[in-house]
Amino acid sequence: MRHSHYGVLPVSIRQNSNILFVLACGFLFVGCDAFSPPDAVFVVREETNQLTSNVSNAVEAELDNSFGNPHQLVAWLKLPVDFGGVMGATEESTLEGPLNKFPVTFDTEADEKFIAQFQNDDGDFKFGESGARLDWMTGEYAGKSMQVIGYDAETQLLTTKEKVEVPPAAGDTFVLSAGDTLKSGRALYMEHCLHCHGVSGDGNGPTALYLNPRPRDYRLGQFKFKSTKPAEKVRQEGLGRVIKYGIPGTYMPSFLLLEDEELYAIVEYVRWLSMRGELEYRVDQELVLASGLTNKIIAERKADGDDSEEIQEEIDEAVANMPVLFDDLAGQLAESWLLAEEEGSLIVPAVARVEDSFESRARGRKFFLEKCTNCHGHKGRGNGSMTEDYQKNEETGELYAEPGLFDIWGNSVKPRNLTQGVYRGGRRPVDLFYRLYGGIGPSKMPNFATTDPQILWDTVNYVLHVPFETPGEYIEVDKEYFESKKKSGGDEEKAADEEAATTETKQTATGSTESSDQG
Amino acid sequence: MRWFWLTFFTVCPIAAVVLCVVAPGLDWWFPGEAGSPLGERIDSLFYLILYIVTGTFIGTQIAMVYVLWKSSKKDDERAWYSHGSHNLEVIWTIVPAGILLFIALYQMDVWAEFRVLSKFPKEARKAPVAEVMARQFEWRIRYPEPGRTLQIQQQPTDLYAVNELIVPAAKPVMIYLKTQDVQHSFFLPELRVKQDAVPGQIIPVWFEATKPGEYVLVCAELCGWGHYKMGARVVALAEEQFEAAMEKLAEEQSDDGFADAGESDDE
């Protein structure tokens, strides 16, 4: 309730944050029966299914209540998503009796939007054949909707189809065409994205099976290529860039030909799906880890002789508490997505790019030898020792069945082969700077946010030059590096071995970073 | 019934002839006027074939109607069976063969100019504007840095773009067409260019957009489930604007996020 701050909504009117708009919309798959595709549904997480039935039903019901289903979306205003629509408020009216006209005002931004959306070239206001939908947010008619059929710019009178006895009070707020953006985002998503990313954004569409790397599962709220600081979410324009320019080296194609509004609608829909998915994930985490309400744990407790009435009480409490849990977690989520849009979350290099020169690249090479070779290998071929090792799964604490690295989605991930000159997150120097400074959290590439930006630029210069390296270009640099390691490390045998040398580097990493900071 | 068939067989050939005559003016078979000089010549080949076919059609129809009309009056004359007539066989083999040979020879220089590297306009051959790499399901484009020539190998100074090929207008330009995965086809309907991209090959393609503007670029070879996604555009710009666009691209490519901090990210 306290989160009445909606950074991306068109007007910041204080309102009851729990108002839900049900965006009913004809959403048809056309096709003959024999070939009609399966019905579009939002799939439920595996973790939700593992919850005891009462609780999982409550989670599903609450999800349905807050987000709806693909045919009927719900715009939950608690989430920082631009659902679309124009917000306005009523003015003091002198008109009386059963009426369908009342004066309204829009703030500047909403006014522009209103005009752009409804005024035609002749200067007339048109609201389509059946009128535009108006949802009341506050006052007498809060929660009700009407159809707007006319507007007079001079008197600022809005005409609705319905006549009402009591005119809306001055200051009552409403939304026109609520959810337009989300709805068009849905249509575009279904056209362009669904077959890989799936209806729910779980990265499990019909074609996903045949793709390597797998399409992104948005439901953890995590994205690999972003321009924000390590802990922050992705920004709108960051997602927009990925959609617009694609991700070379993966199956994500470029959607450059989409109009800006279309792109924006898709971004908002993806963000919304991501919020929906992450909310479910967090709710599950809460119910599994904190409350232990899975079938398995409950069965164990019963077997241990726990009072089944007590357990039932816990379940009932969790079910009754579900709306509050959703509200709390959605609030936290909303804050983190809003934070990402703030100026301070964007990575801005503290210094300009260091000019590309052999000296700069040599410094970058040293940093690379120190920090990057375990994964990317000594020649940047993406074949470092970590790719041969068995890694520990941080969630289960056990080793993965296969050697190599894994991302948070559990997919095998290969450190980039830098000799190919394919940069998934973009090839501008600033893109590579983002990767180094912010890391790639989901695939476990560490961030170097605390490293001297000069050194990061040196490394960017080095990395950009790897595809064009002449054999032995850095032989002197390497020699110098390993010799200095030998001296500072003291263990000659270790230092002679390249592999071992980098392991050692890892241990002395902090100290040497500081020294390079000063240098 | 008699009148029905009579009308039917009268109206159909006449309608066919009328359509042949008006078709060129209606933009039916071509996606608009040809946007390139070679495209115009390719179109004129199509028209030539249209004229030949129309002429043949009219001639055969007239002959048929004449025979029908003439022989309907004579009840007593016996039919003459032409089956096995050596002379007739020779005639209707040689005449179409002659027409086909004529078309084959007539179109040869257009075809050569379109496909044979040594016949490409010299200025296009000298300075390829870009490498177009088709892949499932987009077009990745690599330009040389302004002032340099495109090399087959990637260069550190190269500029990159996707799904938008910028070329100078009103002069012949050449691209290198490649594919990263399967077979694709580089199709510019308005410029009358269609060339398959074949794995492992670098195929030079040239074209000239007469007027500055945006042209559709699509894939014309079913290349996988996302074939329909391979819509892109070719933007032809006047020489100066082209240079400016390349400079702008170079600038974007070297963005270090520092100079215009806070504003650079609104793309």
Short mmCIF file of N, CA and C in Angstrom, two decimals, chain A residues 53-196:
data_model
loop_
_atom_site.label_atom_id
_atom_site.label_comp_id
_atom_site.label_asym_id
_atom_site.label_seq_id
_atom_site.Cartn_x
_atom_site.Cartn_y
_atom_site.Cartn_z
N SER A 53 -1.25 -29.42 -1.33
CA SER A 53 -2.26 -28.99 -2.31
C SER A 53 -2.99 -27.71 -1.92
N ASN A 54 -3.37 -27.57 -0.65
CA ASN A 54 -4.08 -26.35 -0.26
C ASN A 54 -3.25 -25.11 -0.54
N VAL A 55 -1.97 -25.21 -0.18
CA VAL A 55 -1.09 -24.05 -0.34
C VAL A 55 -0.84 -23.77 -1.82
N SER A 56 -0.58 -24.84 -2.59
CA SER A 56 -0.29 -24.59 -4.01
C SER A 56 -1.53 -24.04 -4.70
N ASN A 57 -2.71 -24.51 -4.30
CA ASN A 57 -3.93 -23.94 -4.87
C ASN A 57 -4.05 -22.46 -4.54
N ALA A 58 -3.70 -22.13 -3.30
CA ALA A 58 -3.80 -20.72 -2.90
C ALA A 58 -2.82 -19.87 -3.70
N VAL A 59 -1.60 -20.42 -3.93
CA VAL A 59 -0.60 -19.67 -4.72
C VAL A 59 -1.15 -19.46 -6.13
N GLU A 60 -1.68 -20.52 -6.71
CA GLU A 60 -2.20 -20.41 -8.08
C GLU A 60 -3.35 -19.41 -8.16
N ALA A 61 -4.24 -19.48 -7.14
CA ALA A 61 -5.39 -18.58 -7.15
C ALA A 61 -4.92 -17.13 -7.04
N GLU A 62 -3.93 -16.90 -6.19
CA GLU A 62 -3.44 -15.54 -5.99
C GLU A 62 -2.71 -15.03 -7.24
N LEU A 63 -1.98 -15.94 -7.89
CA LEU A 63 -1.32 -15.56 -9.14
C LEU A 63 -2.35 -15.18 -10.18
N ASP A 64 -3.39 -15.98 -10.25
CA ASP A 64 -4.45 -15.73 -11.22
C ASP A 64 -5.12 -14.40 -10.92
N ASN A 65 -5.30 -14.15 -9.65
CA ASN A 65 -5.94 -12.92 -9.19
C ASN A 65 -5.09 -11.69 -9.54
N SER A 66 -3.77 -11.84 -9.43
CA SER A 66 -2.90 -10.67 -9.61
C SER A 66 -2.41 -10.50 -11.04
N PHE A 67 -2.38 -11.58 -11.80
CA PHE A 67 -1.84 -11.48 -13.16
C PHE A 67 -2.80 -11.98 -14.23
N GLY A 68 -3.82 -12.73 -13.82
CA GLY A 68 -4.75 -13.25 -14.81
C GLY A 68 -4.15 -14.39 -15.59
N ASN A 69 -4.70 -14.62 -16.78
CA ASN A 69 -4.16 -15.66 -17.65
C ASN A 69 -3.94 -15.04 -19.03
N PRO A 70 -3.31 -15.79 -19.93
CA PRO A 70 -2.96 -15.17 -21.21
C PRO A 70 -4.16 -14.60 -21.98
N HIS A 71 -5.36 -15.12 -21.71
CA HIS A 71 -6.54 -14.60 -22.41
C HIS A 71 -7.07 -13.35 -21.73
N GLN A 72 -6.86 -13.30 -20.45
CA GLN A 72 -7.42 -12.19 -19.70
C GLN A 72 -6.36 -11.71 -18.71
N LEU A 73 -5.64 -10.69 -19.12
CA LEU A 73 -4.54 -10.21 -18.30
C LEU A 73 -5.07 -9.30 -17.21
N VAL A 74 -4.34 -9.25 -16.11
CA VAL A 74 -4.70 -8.34 -15.04
C VAL A 74 -3.54 -7.37 -14.84
N ALA A 75 -3.86 -6.10 -14.82
CA ALA A 75 -2.83 -5.09 -14.58
C ALA A 75 -2.81 -4.75 -13.10
N TRP A 76 -1.80 -5.23 -12.44
CA TRP A 76 -1.69 -4.97 -11.00
C TRP A 76 -0.84 -3.72 -10.82
N LEU A 77 -1.48 -2.67 -10.39
CA LEU A 77 -0.79 -1.37 -10.38
C LEU A 77 0.35 -1.30 -9.37
N LYS A 78 0.46 -2.31 -8.55
CA LYS A 78 1.58 -2.33 -7.61
C LYS A 78 2.90 -2.53 -8.35
N LEU A 79 2.82 -3.15 -9.53
CA LEU A 79 4.04 -3.45 -10.27
C LEU A 79 4.45 -2.25 -11.13
N PRO A 80 5.73 -1.96 -11.18
CA PRO A 80 6.19 -0.80 -11.96
C PRO A 80 6.25 -1.11 -13.45
N VAL A 81 5.11 -1.44 -14.01
CA VAL A 81 5.03 -1.71 -15.45
C VAL A 81 4.10 -0.66 -16.04
N ASP A 82 4.45 -0.15 -17.21
CA ASP A 82 3.55 0.78 -17.88
C ASP A 82 2.52 -0.05 -18.63
N PHE A 83 1.36 -0.21 -18.01
CA PHE A 83 0.33 -1.04 -18.62
C PHE A 83 -0.36 -0.34 -19.78
N GLY A 84 -0.11 0.93 -19.90
CA GLY A 84 -0.74 1.70 -20.96
C GLY A 84 -2.00 2.38 -20.47
N GLY A 85 -2.53 3.26 -21.26
CA GLY A 85 -3.73 3.99 -20.86
C GLY A 85 -3.38 5.41 -20.45
N VAL A 86 -4.42 6.23 -20.41
CA VAL A 86 -4.22 7.63 -20.07
C VAL A 86 -4.95 7.92 -18.76
N MET A 87 -4.24 8.49 -17.81
CA MET A 87 -4.87 8.78 -16.52
C MET A 87 -5.35 10.23 -16.47
N GLY A 88 -6.48 10.42 -15.86
CA GLY A 88 -7.02 11.77 -15.73
C GLY A 88 -7.84 11.89 -14.48
N ALA A 89 -8.38 13.09 -14.27
CA ALA A 89 -9.22 13.32 -13.09
C ALA A 89 -10.39 14.20 -13.49
N THR A 90 -11.47 14.11 -12.73
CA THR A 90 -12.63 14.95 -13.05
C THR A 90 -12.49 16.31 -12.39
N GLU A 91 -13.19 17.27 -12.96
CA GLU A 91 -13.21 18.64 -12.46
C GLU A 91 -14.55 18.91 -11.78
N GLU A 92 -14.61 20.01 -11.08
CA GLU A 92 -15.88 20.48 -10.52
C GLU A 92 -16.89 20.67 -11.66
N SER A 93 -18.09 20.09 -11.47
CA SER A 93 -19.08 20.20 -12.55
C SER A 93 -20.32 20.94 -12.08
N THR A 94 -20.88 21.76 -12.97
CA THR A 94 -22.12 22.46 -12.64
C THR A 94 -23.33 21.79 -13.28
N LEU A 95 -23.03 20.78 -14.10
CA LEU A 95 -24.13 20.08 -14.78
C LEU A 95 -24.90 19.23 -13.77
N GLU A 96 -26.21 19.09 -14.03
CA GLU A 96 -27.03 18.33 -13.08
C GLU A 96 -27.88 17.28 -13.77
N GLY A 97 -28.50 16.44 -12.95
CA GLY A 97 -29.43 15.43 -13.47
C GLY A 97 -28.71 14.24 -14.07
N PRO A 98 -29.50 13.29 -14.60
CA PRO A 98 -28.86 12.15 -15.25
C PRO A 98 -28.02 12.66 -16.41
N LEU A 99 -26.74 12.43 -16.34
CA LEU A 99 -25.91 13.00 -17.39
C LEU A 99 -24.81 12.03 -17.80
N ASN A 100 -24.29 12.28 -18.98
CA ASN A 100 -23.19 11.46 -19.46
C ASN A 100 -22.02 12.34 -19.91
N LYS A 101 -22.02 13.57 -19.39
CA LYS A 101 -20.90 14.46 -19.72
C LYS A 101 -20.32 14.99 -18.42
N PHE A 102 -19.00 14.98 -18.32
CA PHE A 102 -18.39 15.64 -17.16
C PHE A 102 -17.01 16.18 -17.54
N PRO A 103 -16.63 17.29 -16.90
CA PRO A 103 -15.36 17.92 -17.25
C PRO A 103 -14.17 17.15 -16.65
N VAL A 104 -13.10 17.08 -17.42
CA VAL A 104 -11.92 16.35 -16.96
C VAL A 104 -10.65 17.14 -17.22
N THR A 105 -9.61 16.77 -16.52
CA THR A 105 -8.28 17.34 -16.80
C THR A 105 -7.25 16.23 -16.86
N PHE A 106 -6.23 16.51 -17.63
CA PHE A 106 -5.08 15.61 -17.70
C PHE A 106 -3.85 16.44 -17.35
N ASP A 107 -2.87 15.79 -16.74
CA ASP A 107 -1.64 16.57 -16.58
C ASP A 107 -0.91 16.59 -17.93
N THR A 108 0.13 17.38 -18.02
CA THR A 108 0.74 17.65 -19.33
C THR A 108 1.09 16.38 -20.09
N GLU A 109 1.74 15.46 -19.39
CA GLU A 109 2.22 14.26 -20.04
C GLU A 109 1.04 13.42 -20.54
N ALA A 110 0.04 13.27 -19.66
CA ALA A 110 -1.13 12.47 -20.01
C ALA A 110 -1.90 13.13 -21.14
N ASP A 111 -1.90 14.46 -21.14
CA ASP A 111 -2.60 15.20 -22.18
C ASP A 111 -2.01 14.89 -23.55
N GLU A 112 -0.69 14.89 -23.61
CA GLU A 112 -0.02 14.57 -24.87
C GLU A 112 -0.41 13.17 -25.33
N LYS A 113 -0.42 12.28 -24.38
CA LYS A 113 -0.74 10.90 -24.69
C LYS A 113 -2.19 10.78 -25.18
N PHE A 114 -3.06 11.50 -24.48
CA PHE A 114 -4.48 11.50 -24.82
C PHE A 114 -4.69 11.98 -26.24
N ILE A 115 -4.02 13.09 -26.56
CA ILE A 115 -4.16 13.66 -27.89
C ILE A 115 -3.58 12.73 -28.94
N ALA A 116 -2.41 12.19 -28.63
CA ALA A 116 -1.76 11.28 -29.59
C ALA A 116 -2.63 10.07 -29.86
N GLN A 117 -3.32 9.62 -28.83
CA GLN A 117 -4.06 8.38 -28.97
C GLN A 117 -5.44 8.56 -29.61
N PHE A 118 -6.09 9.67 -29.30
CA PHE A 118 -7.50 9.78 -29.70
C PHE A 118 -7.82 10.88 -30.70
N GLN A 119 -6.90 11.84 -30.88
CA GLN A 119 -7.24 12.92 -31.81
C GLN A 119 -6.80 12.54 -33.22
N ASN A 120 -7.69 12.72 -34.18
CA ASN A 120 -7.28 12.41 -35.56
C ASN A 120 -6.74 13.66 -36.24
N ASP A 121 -6.36 13.49 -37.49
CA ASP A 121 -5.68 14.58 -38.19
C ASP A 121 -6.54 15.83 -38.34
N ASP A 122 -7.87 15.63 -38.34
CA ASP A 122 -8.76 16.77 -38.49
C ASP A 122 -8.99 17.52 -37.18
N GLY A 123 -8.37 17.01 -36.11
CA GLY A 123 -8.54 17.67 -34.83
C GLY A 123 -9.73 17.16 -34.03
N ASP A 124 -10.47 16.19 -34.61
CA ASP A 124 -11.60 15.61 -33.87
C ASP A 124 -11.11 14.48 -32.97
N PHE A 125 -11.89 14.29 -31.91
CA PHE A 125 -11.56 13.18 -31.02
C PHE A 125 -12.44 11.99 -31.36
N LYS A 126 -11.80 10.87 -31.61
CA LYS A 126 -12.53 9.66 -31.99
C LYS A 126 -12.18 8.54 -31.01
N PHE A 127 -13.19 7.79 -30.64
CA PHE A 127 -12.95 6.74 -29.64
C PHE A 127 -13.33 5.35 -30.15
N GLY A 128 -13.29 5.17 -31.43
CA GLY A 128 -13.61 3.85 -31.98
C GLY A 128 -15.10 3.60 -31.99
N GLU A 129 -15.49 2.49 -32.57
CA GLU A 129 -16.90 2.21 -32.77
C GLU A 129 -17.67 2.03 -31.47
N SER A 130 -17.06 1.26 -30.57
CA SER A 130 -17.79 0.99 -29.32
C SER A 130 -17.32 1.92 -28.20
N GLY A 131 -16.49 2.87 -28.53
CA GLY A 131 -16.01 3.78 -27.51
C GLY A 131 -14.76 3.25 -26.84
N ALA A 132 -14.09 4.14 -26.12
CA ALA A 132 -12.88 3.73 -25.40
C ALA A 132 -13.27 3.42 -23.96
N ARG A 133 -12.60 2.44 -23.40
CA ARG A 133 -12.96 2.03 -22.06
C ARG A 133 -12.39 2.99 -21.02
N LEU A 134 -13.21 3.31 -20.04
CA LEU A 134 -12.76 4.18 -18.97
C LEU A 134 -12.96 3.44 -17.65
N ASP A 135 -11.88 3.33 -16.88
CA ASP A 135 -11.98 2.67 -15.58
C ASP A 135 -11.83 3.69 -14.47
N TRP A 136 -12.80 3.71 -13.57
CA TRP A 136 -12.72 4.63 -12.43
C TRP A 136 -11.80 4.04 -11.38
N MET A 137 -10.92 4.86 -10.84
CA MET A 137 -9.99 4.37 -9.83
C MET A 137 -10.38 4.81 -8.43
N THR A 138 -10.96 5.98 -8.33
CA THR A 138 -11.35 6.46 -7.00
C THR A 138 -12.77 7.02 -7.08
N GLY A 139 -13.32 7.28 -5.91
CA GLY A 139 -14.63 7.93 -5.85
C GLY A 139 -15.78 6.95 -5.94
N GLU A 140 -16.95 7.53 -6.20
CA GLU A 140 -18.21 6.81 -6.26
C GLU A 140 -18.15 5.56 -7.14
N TYR A 141 -17.48 5.69 -8.29
CA TYR A 141 -17.53 4.62 -9.30
C TYR A 141 -16.27 3.77 -9.32
N ALA A 142 -15.41 3.89 -8.31
CA ALA A 142 -14.14 3.15 -8.29
C ALA A 142 -14.38 1.67 -8.61
N GLY A 143 -13.60 1.15 -9.52
CA GLY A 143 -13.72 -0.27 -9.88
C GLY A 143 -14.71 -0.50 -11.01
N LYS A 144 -15.52 0.54 -11.35
CA LYS A 144 -16.48 0.36 -12.44
C LYS A 144 -15.88 0.89 -13.74
N SER A 145 -16.41 0.41 -14.85
CA SER A 145 -15.92 0.97 -16.10
C SER A 145 -17.07 1.49 -16.95
N MET A 146 -16.74 2.44 -17.80
CA MET A 146 -17.72 3.05 -18.71
C MET A 146 -17.10 3.11 -20.10
N GLN A 147 -17.93 3.51 -21.08
CA GLN A 147 -17.42 3.66 -22.44
C GLN A 147 -17.42 5.14 -22.82
N VAL A 148 -16.26 5.62 -23.19
CA VAL A 148 -16.17 7.02 -23.61
C VAL A 148 -16.46 7.12 -25.10
N ILE A 149 -17.37 8.01 -25.48
CA ILE A 149 -17.67 8.12 -26.91
C ILE A 149 -17.37 9.50 -27.48
N GLY A 150 -17.04 10.45 -26.61
CA GLY A 150 -16.74 11.76 -27.17
C GLY A 150 -15.97 12.64 -26.20
N TYR A 151 -15.35 13.67 -26.79
CA TYR A 151 -14.63 14.64 -25.97
C TYR A 151 -14.63 15.98 -26.68
N ASP A 152 -14.91 17.01 -25.93
CA ASP A 152 -14.90 18.36 -26.50
C ASP A 152 -13.70 19.10 -25.94
N ALA A 153 -12.76 19.40 -26.82
CA ALA A 153 -11.51 20.00 -26.35
C ALA A 153 -11.73 21.36 -25.71
N GLU A 154 -12.73 22.10 -26.20
CA GLU A 154 -12.95 23.46 -25.70
C GLU A 154 -13.46 23.47 -24.26
N THR A 155 -14.53 22.68 -24.05
CA THR A 155 -15.14 22.65 -22.71
C THR A 155 -14.52 21.57 -21.83
N GLN A 156 -13.64 20.75 -22.43
CA GLN A 156 -13.02 19.63 -21.72
C GLN A 156 -14.05 18.66 -21.16
N LEU A 157 -15.16 18.53 -21.89
CA LEU A 157 -16.20 17.61 -21.43
C LEU A 157 -16.03 16.25 -22.09
N LEU A 158 -16.01 15.22 -21.24
CA LEU A 158 -15.91 13.86 -21.72
C LEU A 158 -17.31 13.27 -21.79
N THR A 159 -17.66 12.62 -22.89
CA THR A 159 -18.99 12.03 -23.02
C THR A 159 -18.91 10.52 -22.91
N THR A 160 -19.76 9.97 -22.07
CA THR A 160 -19.78 8.51 -21.96
C THR A 160 -21.10 7.99 -22.51
N LYS A 161 -21.11 6.70 -22.82
CA LYS A 161 -22.31 6.08 -23.34
C LYS A 161 -23.38 6.04 -22.24
N GLU A 162 -22.93 5.67 -21.03
CA GLU A 162 -23.84 5.49 -19.91
C GLU A 162 -24.20 6.85 -19.29
N LYS A 163 -25.45 6.97 -18.85
CA LYS A 163 -25.86 8.16 -18.10
C LYS A 163 -25.85 7.80 -16.63
N VAL A 164 -25.37 8.69 -15.79
CA VAL A 164 -25.40 8.40 -14.36
C VAL A 164 -26.21 9.47 -13.62
N GLU A 165 -26.84 9.05 -12.53
CA GLU A 165 -27.65 9.97 -11.72
C GLU A 165 -26.75 10.94 -10.98
N VAL A 166 -25.77 10.33 -10.29
CA VAL A 166 -24.85 11.14 -9.49
C VAL A 166 -23.58 11.38 -10.30
N PRO A 167 -23.23 12.61 -10.57
CA PRO A 167 -22.01 12.84 -11.33
C PRO A 167 -20.78 12.48 -10.48
N PRO A 168 -19.72 12.03 -11.13
CA PRO A 168 -18.51 11.75 -10.36
C PRO A 168 -18.01 13.02 -9.67
N ALA A 169 -17.52 12.86 -8.46
CA ALA A 169 -17.08 14.03 -7.69
C ALA A 169 -15.80 14.60 -8.29
N ALA A 170 -15.57 15.88 -8.06
CA ALA A 170 -14.36 16.51 -8.55
C ALA A 170 -13.15 15.81 -7.95
N GLY A 171 -12.16 15.55 -8.79
CA GLY A 171 -10.94 14.91 -8.28
C GLY A 171 -10.94 13.41 -8.39
N ASP A 172 -12.06 12.83 -8.80
CA ASP A 172 -12.07 11.38 -9.01
C ASP A 172 -11.14 11.05 -10.18
N THR A 173 -10.37 10.00 -9.99
CA THR A 173 -9.40 9.67 -11.05
C THR A 173 -9.86 8.47 -11.85
N PHE A 174 -9.42 8.46 -13.08
CA PHE A 174 -9.81 7.37 -13.98
C PHE A 174 -8.67 7.06 -14.95
N VAL A 175 -8.79 5.94 -15.61
CA VAL A 175 -7.84 5.58 -16.67
C VAL A 175 -8.62 5.28 -17.94
N LEU A 176 -8.15 5.85 -19.02
CA LEU A 176 -8.75 5.59 -20.32
C LEU A 176 -7.94 4.51 -21.03
N SER A 177 -8.63 3.57 -21.64
CA SER A 177 -7.95 2.48 -22.36
C SER A 177 -6.85 1.84 -21.53
N ALA A 178 -7.18 1.49 -20.30
CA ALA A 178 -6.17 0.89 -19.43
C ALA A 178 -5.64 -0.39 -20.06
N GLY A 179 -4.35 -0.58 -19.91
CA GLY A 179 -3.77 -1.84 -20.34
C GLY A 179 -3.49 -1.96 -21.82
N ASP A 180 -3.60 -0.87 -22.55
CA ASP A 180 -3.33 -0.91 -24.00
C ASP A 180 -1.95 -1.45 -24.32
N THR A 181 -0.97 -0.93 -23.61
CA THR A 181 0.41 -1.32 -23.89
C THR A 181 0.61 -2.80 -23.61
N LEU A 182 0.09 -3.24 -22.48
CA LEU A 182 0.25 -4.65 -22.12
C LEU A 182 -0.43 -5.55 -23.15
N LYS A 183 -1.59 -5.10 -23.59
CA LYS A 183 -2.31 -5.93 -24.55
C LYS A 183 -1.58 -6.01 -25.88
N SER A 184 -1.05 -4.87 -26.34
CA SER A 184 -0.35 -4.95 -27.62
C SER A 184 0.96 -5.70 -27.42
N GLY A 185 1.56 -5.55 -26.22
CA GLY A 185 2.76 -6.34 -25.91
C GLY A 185 2.48 -7.82 -25.99
N ARG A 186 1.33 -8.20 -25.48
CA ARG A 186 0.97 -9.61 -25.53
C ARG A 186 0.85 -10.10 -26.98
N ALA A 187 0.13 -9.32 -27.79
CA ALA A 187 -0.05 -9.74 -29.19
C ALA A 187 1.30 -9.89 -29.89
N LEU A 188 2.18 -8.91 -29.65
CA LEU A 188 3.49 -8.96 -30.31
C LEU A 188 4.34 -10.10 -29.76
N TYR A 189 4.25 -10.30 -28.46
CA TYR A 189 5.00 -11.39 -27.83
C TYR A 189 4.57 -12.73 -28.41
N MET A 190 3.25 -12.89 -28.57
CA MET A 190 2.72 -14.14 -29.10
C MET A 190 3.20 -14.35 -30.54
N GLU A 191 3.37 -13.25 -31.24
CA GLU A 191 3.79 -13.37 -32.63
C GLU A 191 5.29 -13.66 -32.76
N HIS A 192 6.08 -12.92 -31.98
CA HIS A 192 7.52 -12.95 -32.22
C HIS A 192 8.32 -13.78 -31.21
N CYS A 193 7.85 -13.93 -30.00
CA CYS A 193 8.72 -14.44 -28.94
C CYS A 193 8.32 -15.80 -28.40
N LEU A 194 7.01 -16.05 -28.45
CA LEU A 194 6.43 -17.21 -27.78
C LEU A 194 7.09 -18.53 -28.16
N HIS A 195 7.39 -18.70 -29.44
CA HIS A 195 7.83 -20.05 -29.83
C HIS A 195 9.18 -20.44 -29.24
N CYS A 196 9.97 -19.47 -28.78
CA CYS A 196 11.18 -19.83 -28.05
C CYS A 196 10.98 -19.64 -26.54
#
